[in-house]
Coordinates of C-alpha atoms in Angstrom, one line a residue:
M1 CA -17.3 -4.9 -7.9
T2 CA -15.4 -2.8 -10.3
I3 CA -11.8 -2.4 -11.5
R4 CA -11.0 1.2 -10.9
P5 CA -8.2 3.3 -12.5
V6 CA -5.0 3.3 -10.5
L7 CA -3.3 6.7 -9.9
R8 CA 0.2 6.9 -11.4
Y9 CA 3.2 8.3 -9.7
P10 CA 3.7 11.3 -9.3
D11 CA 0.0 12.1 -8.9
R12 CA -0.1 14.5 -5.9
R13 CA -3.0 12.6 -4.3
L14 CA -0.5 9.8 -3.5
A15 CA 1.4 12.3 -1.3
S16 CA -1.7 13.3 0.8
P17 CA -2.4 11.6 4.1
A18 CA -5.7 9.6 4.0
R19 CA -8.6 10.4 6.3
P20 CA -9.8 7.9 8.9
V21 CA -12.9 5.9 8.0
T22 CA -15.9 6.9 10.1
D23 CA -18.8 5.2 8.3
F24 CA -18.8 1.4 8.3
D25 CA -21.5 0.9 5.7
D26 CA -22.3 -0.7 2.4
A27 CA -20.2 2.0 0.5
L28 CA -17.1 0.9 2.6
R29 CA -17.8 -2.8 1.7
E30 CA -18.2 -1.9 -2.0
L31 CA -14.9 0.1 -1.8
A32 CA -13.1 -2.9 -0.3
L33 CA -14.4 -5.2 -3.1
D34 CA -13.4 -2.6 -5.8
L35 CA -9.9 -2.5 -4.2
L36 CA -9.6 -6.2 -4.3
D37 CA -10.7 -6.4 -8.0
T38 CA -8.4 -3.5 -8.9
M39 CA -5.4 -5.1 -7.0
R40 CA -5.9 -8.4 -8.7
A41 CA -6.1 -6.8 -12.2
A42 CA -3.0 -4.6 -11.6
P43 CA -1.7 -7.3 -10.5
G44 CA -0.5 -6.7 -7.0
I45 CA -0.6 -8.1 -3.5
G46 CA -1.6 -5.0 -1.7
I47 CA -3.5 -1.8 -2.5
T48 CA -4.8 1.3 -0.6
A49 CA -7.9 3.4 -1.2
P50 CA -5.5 6.4 -2.1
H51 CA -4.1 4.3 -5.0
I52 CA -7.5 4.7 -6.7
G53 CA -8.0 8.3 -5.6
V54 CA -10.1 7.7 -2.5
P55 CA -8.5 9.5 0.4
L56 CA -9.6 6.9 3.1
R57 CA -7.5 4.7 5.4
V58 CA -8.4 1.3 3.8
V59 CA -5.9 -1.4 2.8
V60 CA -6.5 -4.7 1.0
L61 CA -3.8 -7.4 1.0
E62 CA -3.9 -10.8 -0.6
L63 CA -0.6 -12.5 0.0
D64 CA -1.9 -16.1 -0.3
A65 CA -4.8 -17.2 -2.5
E66 CA -5.7 -20.0 -0.1
A67 CA -5.9 -17.6 2.9
G68 CA -7.8 -15.1 0.8
P69 CA -7.9 -11.3 1.0
Q70 CA -7.7 -9.3 4.2
T71 CA -9.1 -5.8 4.6
Y72 CA -7.7 -3.4 7.1
V73 CA -9.6 -0.2 8.0
N74 CA -7.8 2.6 9.8
P75 CA -4.6 0.5 10.4
E76 CA -1.9 1.9 12.6
I77 CA 1.5 0.5 13.5
T78 CA 1.7 0.1 17.3
W79 CA 5.1 -1.7 17.6
T80 CA 8.1 -2.4 15.5
S81 CA 10.9 -4.9 16.0
P82 CA 14.5 -3.5 16.2
E83 CA 15.5 -6.1 13.6
M84 CA 15.4 -4.9 10.0
I85 CA 15.1 -6.8 6.7
L86 CA 15.6 -5.9 3.1
H87 CA 12.7 -6.6 0.8
R88 CA 12.0 -5.7 -2.8
G89 CA 9.3 -3.1 -2.9
G90 CA 7.2 -1.7 -5.7
S91 CA 3.7 -0.1 -6.3
V92 CA 0.7 -0.5 -8.4
S93 CA 1.1 3.2 -9.0
M94 CA 4.6 2.7 -10.5
P95 CA 4.4 -0.6 -12.4
G96 CA 7.6 -2.1 -13.6
I97 CA 9.8 -0.4 -11.0
N98 CA 11.1 -2.0 -7.8
D99 CA 14.1 -2.0 -5.5
E100 CA 15.3 -3.2 -2.1
V101 CA 13.7 -1.3 0.8
Q102 CA 14.7 -1.7 4.4
R103 CA 11.8 -2.4 6.8
H104 CA 11.2 -3.8 10.3
A105 CA 11.2 -7.6 10.4
R106 CA 8.1 -7.7 12.6
V107 CA 5.4 -5.2 13.4
R108 CA 2.2 -5.1 15.4
I109 CA -0.8 -3.2 14.0
S110 CA -4.2 -2.2 15.3
Y111 CA -7.0 -1.9 12.8
Q112 CA -10.8 -2.2 12.3
D113 CA -12.7 -4.6 10.1
L114 CA -15.4 -3.6 7.7
D115 CA -17.9 -3.6 10.6
G116 CA -15.8 -1.3 12.7
N117 CA -14.6 -4.0 15.2
M118 CA -11.1 -3.4 16.6
H119 CA -8.3 -6.0 16.0
A120 CA -4.6 -6.3 16.6
E121 CA -2.3 -8.4 14.5
E122 CA 1.4 -9.2 14.7
S123 CA 3.2 -10.0 11.5
E124 CA 6.6 -10.9 10.2
G125 CA 8.4 -11.2 6.9
L126 CA 6.3 -10.4 3.8
R127 CA 3.1 -9.5 5.7
A128 CA 5.1 -7.1 8.0
V129 CA 6.7 -5.5 5.0
C130 CA 3.3 -5.1 3.3
H131 CA 1.7 -3.6 6.5
Q132 CA 4.5 -1.0 6.7
H133 CA 4.4 -0.3 2.9
E134 CA 0.6 0.3 2.7
I135 CA 0.4 2.2 6.0
D136 CA 3.2 4.5 4.7
Q137 CA 1.0 5.1 1.6
L138 CA -2.0 5.9 3.8
D139 CA 0.3 8.5 5.5
G140 CA 1.2 10.0 2.1
M141 CA 4.7 8.5 1.9
F142 CA 5.4 6.8 -1.4
W143 CA 7.7 3.8 -1.1
I144 CA 10.6 5.4 -3.0
Q145 CA 10.9 8.0 -0.3
R146 CA 12.4 5.2 1.8
L147 CA 15.4 5.0 -0.6
S148 CA 18.4 7.2 -0.9
R149 CA 17.8 10.4 -2.9
L150 CA 20.0 9.1 -5.7
K151 CA 18.3 5.7 -5.9
G152 CA 14.9 7.4 -5.9
E153 CA 15.8 9.8 -8.6
R154 CA 17.2 7.0 -10.7
L155 CA 14.0 5.0 -10.4
I156 CA 11.8 8.0 -11.2
K157 CA 13.8 8.7 -14.4
K158 CA 13.5 5.0 -15.4
F159 CA 9.7 5.1 -14.7
E160 CA 9.3 8.3 -16.7
K161 CA 11.2 6.8 -19.6
M162 CA 9.1 3.6 -19.5
S163 CA 5.9 5.7 -19.4
R164 CA 7.0 7.8 -22.4
S165 CA 7.9 4.7 -24.5
S166 CA 4.6 2.9 -23.6
Q167 CA 2.6 6.1 -24.6
A168 CA 4.6 6.4 -27.9
G169 CA 4.0 2.7 -28.8

């Protein structure tokens, strides 16, 4: 279990689609534990393997400390509700920046667990938003691409300014 460095936007690796996991082994379990430690240290409620420079389709979410973390391997959205909701989005790769993003209110996903067993899950609200956000990241779509061009450019400028002032200090 290790806290790994998180890639910062606009690292080009964040724009590359992740590869499906084919080996369900100890290395995958170790990656999932590293993702959990890294996400908690960030802090965040969701993280993907691409966030730490590993181009594999692995997501770890922890939305509720009591329920504990959930690992999704090779997740895919199989259904989306027509109803949409606005939810404040952000990323461990762009700390300090967030904005309202429109997402489906409910989704159904299929995924594998760390042993390769297939599962399906239907979610709503925050969990549905997180599923969509992290699967977008696995597909190489950074969350600000869901915003208008003007809003996205404004947030990028703000992040660049924040990054420069934190490096200068």
